[in-house]
């Protein structure tokens, strides 16, 4: 029996849609234009109901028609009464409208874009923090295995990491530290000369470099250089499934890849910071001798009188903390890298950002602790 559809507007402003015949995908398609046009244009209609007493067999063709009618009615603010439909059709119709359209869900704009962005960023930071602390726990267990002699890693690789984090970093550390020392000395000399206290430029440069600037600048340099390198190396290994191969061979990836990198950077950071201290003082010496008209021996003697062992060891401890944070950030982002070349670039960027943020936060906390301890 051919499918049929008709509509009648009653005195109660109700549009009754009558369904008849067999509704099948194999049968001739029934036009819905009459009903849809009436719903879209006739403002008298307040309610839509269905009469399916003459309906025969049906399949999804009926549901497609009912979905179109109900969607148009709801868009126009009409009430829809589905009691006249078969029970199975009502259930399928409700299921079709249970979840909003995917396109509508994806493109729906939040009510407050600013709060939405803040919430998304906060959740992202918390997620990254949980991943970092979980990785810290795994590394701690790995160091426990190392102390018990059960951690397997390559000594040759460790030597290579020491060279990369140490000797090969000297040129950039030298340049930055020398310029920072010269900048501090120039600013200090310009200001202190007004009070006739130009000689104290040596104190300013010496204490600032040894206690704060040398550890921080060295840490930031290593975050952009070595931390990014760690993330890229491990991330590329993950993309190439080399880490999966190590796991298949029974080799712990944390022991083999992460431990030697962290130990190398933690070992080299205090040494690089000592070298940065020296280069910063040399930079201050060059500016001080030229601008203040004092001898190099006077400048060096004033510097030695200003710097104490607490300044020196406090700065070296900060350098050790910064080195561990940079290495942890680089290795953690490398291990969390996705499976594409794009993911390698993203994890490298996140490693640098995370390393620098960790340095700034830890520097603030350590400075507060040092002040309370009188260091």
XYZ file of C-alpha atoms in Angstrom:
375
model
C 0.000 0.000 0.000
C 1.407 3.364 -1.028
C 2.418 5.723 1.799
C 0.321 8.814 2.307
C 0.482 12.031 4.322
C -2.073 14.778 4.806
C -2.704 17.553 7.293
C -5.787 19.290 8.664
C -5.933 22.450 10.808
C -8.644 22.107 13.459
C -10.587 24.825 15.237
C -8.360 24.405 18.278
C -5.361 25.673 16.194
C -4.001 22.137 16.066
C -2.419 20.784 12.901
C -3.248 17.078 12.683
C -0.857 15.119 10.446
C -2.430 11.905 9.133
C -0.124 9.035 8.181
C -1.323 6.119 6.082
C -0.021 3.224 4.028
C 3.358 1.471 4.225
C 6.318 3.788 4.879
C 9.466 2.143 3.509
C 12.782 3.308 2.104
C 12.003 1.152 -0.946
C 8.648 2.839 -1.585
C 8.046 6.121 -3.380
C 9.219 9.134 -1.381
C 6.454 11.178 0.211
C 6.674 14.973 -0.049
C 6.647 16.824 3.275
C 6.486 20.299 1.740
C 2.803 20.853 2.587
C 3.266 20.168 6.279
C 6.631 21.922 6.617
C 5.437 25.028 4.768
C 2.339 25.201 6.965
C 4.453 24.982 10.119
C 6.879 27.619 8.898
C 4.361 30.159 7.604
C 1.030 29.698 9.418
C 1.199 31.615 12.697
C -2.233 30.281 13.756
C -0.857 26.795 14.468
C -0.053 26.243 18.142
C 0.107 22.459 18.306
C 1.021 19.506 16.068
C -0.462 16.034 16.536
C -0.376 12.787 14.583
C -3.010 10.286 13.467
C -1.409 6.945 12.563
C -4.592 4.798 12.608
C -4.173 4.052 8.893
C -0.457 3.400 9.093
C 0.735 -0.005 7.868
C 4.287 -1.308 7.925
C 7.086 1.207 8.435
C 10.851 1.514 8.757
C 13.357 4.356 9.089
C 11.655 6.277 6.261
C 8.872 7.144 8.718
C 11.369 8.248 11.367
C 13.133 10.531 8.876
C 9.845 12.227 8.060
C 8.857 12.559 11.726
C 12.245 14.050 12.636
C 11.883 16.696 9.920
C 8.368 17.592 11.068
C 9.264 17.751 14.751
C 12.431 19.803 14.137
C 10.529 22.367 12.086
C 7.757 22.549 14.690
C 10.217 23.093 17.534
C 12.080 25.771 15.594
C 8.790 27.636 15.187
C 7.838 27.160 18.838
C 4.956 24.731 18.191
C 4.022 22.078 20.725
C 4.340 18.487 19.432
C 2.004 15.694 20.589
C 3.337 12.257 19.646
C 0.718 10.117 21.400
C -0.922 9.220 18.086
C 2.233 7.516 16.806
C 3.132 3.844 17.293
C 5.085 3.109 20.471
C 8.206 2.044 18.594
C 8.169 5.206 16.471
C 7.867 7.379 19.589
C 10.865 5.662 21.194
C 13.024 6.043 18.095
C 11.996 9.689 17.769
C 12.943 10.424 21.360
C 16.278 8.674 20.809
C 16.929 10.809 17.737
C 16.443 14.004 19.769
C 18.182 12.768 22.928
C 21.595 14.127 21.776
C 22.012 17.472 19.942
C 23.366 17.465 16.419
C 27.127 17.067 16.264
C 27.554 20.215 14.197
C 25.550 22.216 16.725
C 27.593 20.800 19.579
C 30.951 21.547 17.949
C 30.169 25.112 16.907
C 28.159 26.226 19.919
C 29.771 29.309 21.396
C 30.020 29.522 25.198
C 27.989 32.179 26.969
C 31.122 33.829 28.395
C 34.188 33.344 26.221
C 36.615 34.786 28.783
C 35.482 32.490 31.598
C 35.487 29.570 29.169
C 39.113 30.238 28.175
C 40.146 30.666 31.820
C 38.485 27.380 32.729
C 40.077 25.534 29.808
C 43.524 26.904 30.697
C 43.096 26.023 34.368
C 42.089 22.460 33.563
C 45.020 22.154 31.159
C 47.486 23.376 33.805
C 46.067 20.995 36.419
C 46.279 18.106 33.958
C 49.901 18.900 33.115
C 50.674 19.211 36.822
C 49.223 15.773 37.557
C 51.255 14.259 34.720
C 54.438 15.957 35.966
C 54.009 14.758 39.552
C 53.193 11.237 38.370
C 56.370 11.293 36.265
C 58.315 12.577 39.287
C 57.170 9.540 41.234
C 58.328 7.198 38.483
C 61.731 8.909 38.380
C 62.023 8.665 42.164
C 61.456 4.919 41.963
C 64.058 4.762 39.199
C 66.638 6.487 41.426
C 65.814 3.952 44.112
C 66.610 1.171 41.644
C 69.812 3.017 40.736
C 70.957 3.127 44.356
C 70.284 -0.617 44.647
C 72.271 -1.264 41.481
C 69.239 -2.494 39.523
C 68.864 0.367 37.029
C 70.254 -0.379 33.562
C 71.629 2.456 31.418
C 74.536 3.027 29.058
C 77.664 4.588 30.549
C 78.693 5.810 27.098
C 75.382 7.600 26.713
C 75.825 9.204 30.135
C 79.226 10.547 29.089
C 77.679 11.965 25.921
C 74.933 13.689 27.907
C 77.533 15.180 30.278
C 79.433 16.602 27.318
C 76.281 18.042 25.739
C 75.084 19.624 28.992
C 78.557 20.798 30.038
C 81.360 21.624 27.626
C 79.121 22.269 24.635
C 77.068 24.774 26.647
C 80.060 26.910 27.638
C 79.989 29.315 24.651
C 76.384 30.471 25.130
C 76.759 30.577 28.924
C 79.929 32.639 28.547
C 78.304 35.188 26.255
C 75.105 35.625 28.262
C 76.848 35.787 31.639
C 79.446 38.279 30.422
C 76.741 40.558 28.999
C 74.573 40.276 32.120
C 77.553 41.246 34.302
C 78.324 44.207 32.065
C 74.690 45.369 32.093
C 74.481 45.158 35.880
C 77.752 47.036 36.250
C 76.707 49.747 33.809
C 73.341 50.337 35.505
C 74.906 50.208 38.974
C 77.736 52.570 38.091
C 75.387 55.091 36.491
C 73.222 55.252 39.600
C 75.799 54.865 42.362
C 78.078 57.555 40.929
C 75.467 60.157 41.910
C 76.141 59.290 45.571
C 79.895 58.905 45.259
C 79.551 55.169 45.880
C 80.671 53.858 42.503
C 83.006 51.317 44.095
C 79.965 49.438 45.405
C 79.146 48.469 41.830
C 81.466 45.530 42.476
C 79.287 44.468 45.427
C 76.134 44.760 43.317
C 77.472 42.712 40.439
C 79.167 40.082 42.610
C 76.242 39.382 44.943
C 73.607 39.557 42.186
C 75.499 37.173 39.901
C 76.517 34.642 42.550
C 73.238 34.559 44.415
C 70.550 35.061 41.778
C 71.363 35.935 38.187
C 73.937 33.286 37.313
C 71.763 30.338 38.481
C 68.603 31.743 36.874
C 70.162 32.716 33.547
C 72.039 29.433 33.305
C 68.829 27.556 34.080
C 66.884 29.445 31.407
C 69.657 28.845 28.880
C 69.645 25.135 29.642
C 65.842 25.018 29.446
C 65.928 26.404 25.921
C 68.947 24.359 24.915
C 69.195 21.068 26.793
C 65.615 20.711 28.052
C 64.269 21.181 24.529
C 66.858 18.725 23.230
C 65.764 16.080 25.739
C 62.110 16.502 24.769
C 62.880 16.313 21.037
C 65.153 13.281 21.373
C 62.790 11.226 23.517
C 59.735 12.424 21.584
C 61.295 11.329 18.289
C 62.135 7.955 19.793
C 58.517 7.567 20.833
C 57.259 8.498 17.368
C 59.624 5.931 15.838
C 58.392 3.337 18.395
C 61.914 2.894 19.779
C 60.607 3.211 23.337
C 58.101 0.426 22.621
C 60.994 -1.673 21.339
C 62.947 -1.093 24.567
C 59.915 -2.122 26.609
C 59.519 -5.263 24.488
C 63.156 -6.137 25.206
C 62.485 -5.798 28.943
C 64.419 -2.511 29.333
C 62.847 0.152 31.532
C 62.669 3.341 29.448
C 62.868 5.575 32.539
C 66.090 3.888 33.669
C 67.672 3.810 30.230
C 66.621 7.186 28.799
C 65.627 9.512 31.619
C 68.011 8.777 34.508
C 71.294 9.472 32.671
C 69.939 12.716 31.220
C 68.761 14.011 34.595
C 72.007 13.028 36.332
C 74.098 14.684 33.620
C 72.268 18.012 33.814
C 72.115 18.036 37.630
C 75.865 17.348 37.706
C 76.734 20.054 35.185
C 74.454 22.863 36.379
C 76.497 23.831 39.491
C 79.703 23.798 37.429
C 78.148 25.907 34.696
C 76.839 28.299 37.349
C 80.311 28.685 38.859
C 81.620 29.489 35.406
C 78.740 31.949 34.878
C 79.611 33.616 38.203
C 83.175 34.118 37.001
C 82.132 35.467 33.585
C 79.597 37.835 35.144
C 82.201 39.235 37.519
C 84.621 39.641 34.601
C 81.951 41.571 32.690
C 81.391 43.816 35.688
C 85.139 44.259 36.037
C 85.493 45.472 32.452
C 82.753 48.074 32.849
C 83.876 49.081 36.347
C 87.474 49.700 35.340
C 86.428 51.836 32.357
C 83.627 53.848 33.985
C 84.817 54.158 37.589
C 88.512 54.707 36.965
C 89.569 52.057 39.478
C 92.180 49.328 39.187
C 91.246 45.685 38.520
C 92.712 44.693 41.910
C 90.505 47.214 43.728
C 87.441 45.904 41.940
C 88.279 42.261 42.655
C 89.062 42.972 46.312
C 85.743 44.765 46.743
C 83.974 41.809 45.106
C 85.662 39.266 47.380
C 84.712 41.296 50.435
C 81.056 41.370 49.352
C 80.601 37.701 48.464
C 80.176 35.216 51.294
C 80.079 31.434 51.312
C 76.340 31.536 52.008
C 75.867 33.506 48.789
C 77.990 31.044 46.851
C 76.484 27.815 48.157
C 72.992 29.282 48.083
C 73.407 30.018 44.397
C 74.853 26.575 43.685
C 71.946 24.905 45.466
C 69.521 26.924 43.354
C 71.401 25.836 40.239
C 71.030 22.188 41.248
C 67.291 22.622 41.758
C 66.896 24.420 38.436
C 68.868 21.734 36.629
C 66.698 18.946 38.010
C 63.498 20.812 37.089
C 64.667 21.521 33.533
C 65.731 17.912 32.989
C 62.490 16.585 34.461
C 60.378 18.898 32.279
C 62.235 17.926 29.107
C 62.124 14.197 29.762
C 58.500 14.231 30.935
C 57.295 16.059 27.840
C 59.317 13.722 25.639
C 57.774 10.643 27.251
C 54.291 12.197 26.925
C 54.795 13.024 23.233
C 52.160 11.943 20.718
C 52.723 9.826 17.660
C 53.378 12.438 14.967
C 56.053 14.894 13.868
C 53.765 17.762 14.916
C 53.574 16.306 18.417
C 57.380 16.391 18.689
C 57.406 20.131 18.054
C 54.583 20.683 20.524
C 56.230 18.678 23.293
C 59.514 20.556 22.722
C 57.746 23.890 23.098
C 55.930 22.729 26.236
C 59.205 21.476 27.710
C 60.840 24.909 27.353
C 57.810 26.747 28.751
C 57.416 24.306 31.643
C 61.114 24.480 32.465
C 61.190 28.286 32.553
C 57.976 28.504 34.606
C 59.348 25.924 37.060
C 62.567 27.943 37.396
C 60.703 31.177 38.127
C 58.397 29.565 40.684
C 61.209 27.717 42.458
C 63.379 30.869 42.438
C 60.615 32.790 44.201
C 60.119 30.073 46.808
C 63.849 29.646 47.453
C 64.349 33.399 47.779
C 61.605 33.586 50.406
C 63.176 30.648 52.262
C 66.640 32.234 52.125
C 65.309 35.531 53.468
C 63.570 33.795 56.387
C 66.727 31.822 57.131
C 68.858 34.955 56.966
C 71.016 33.664 54.135
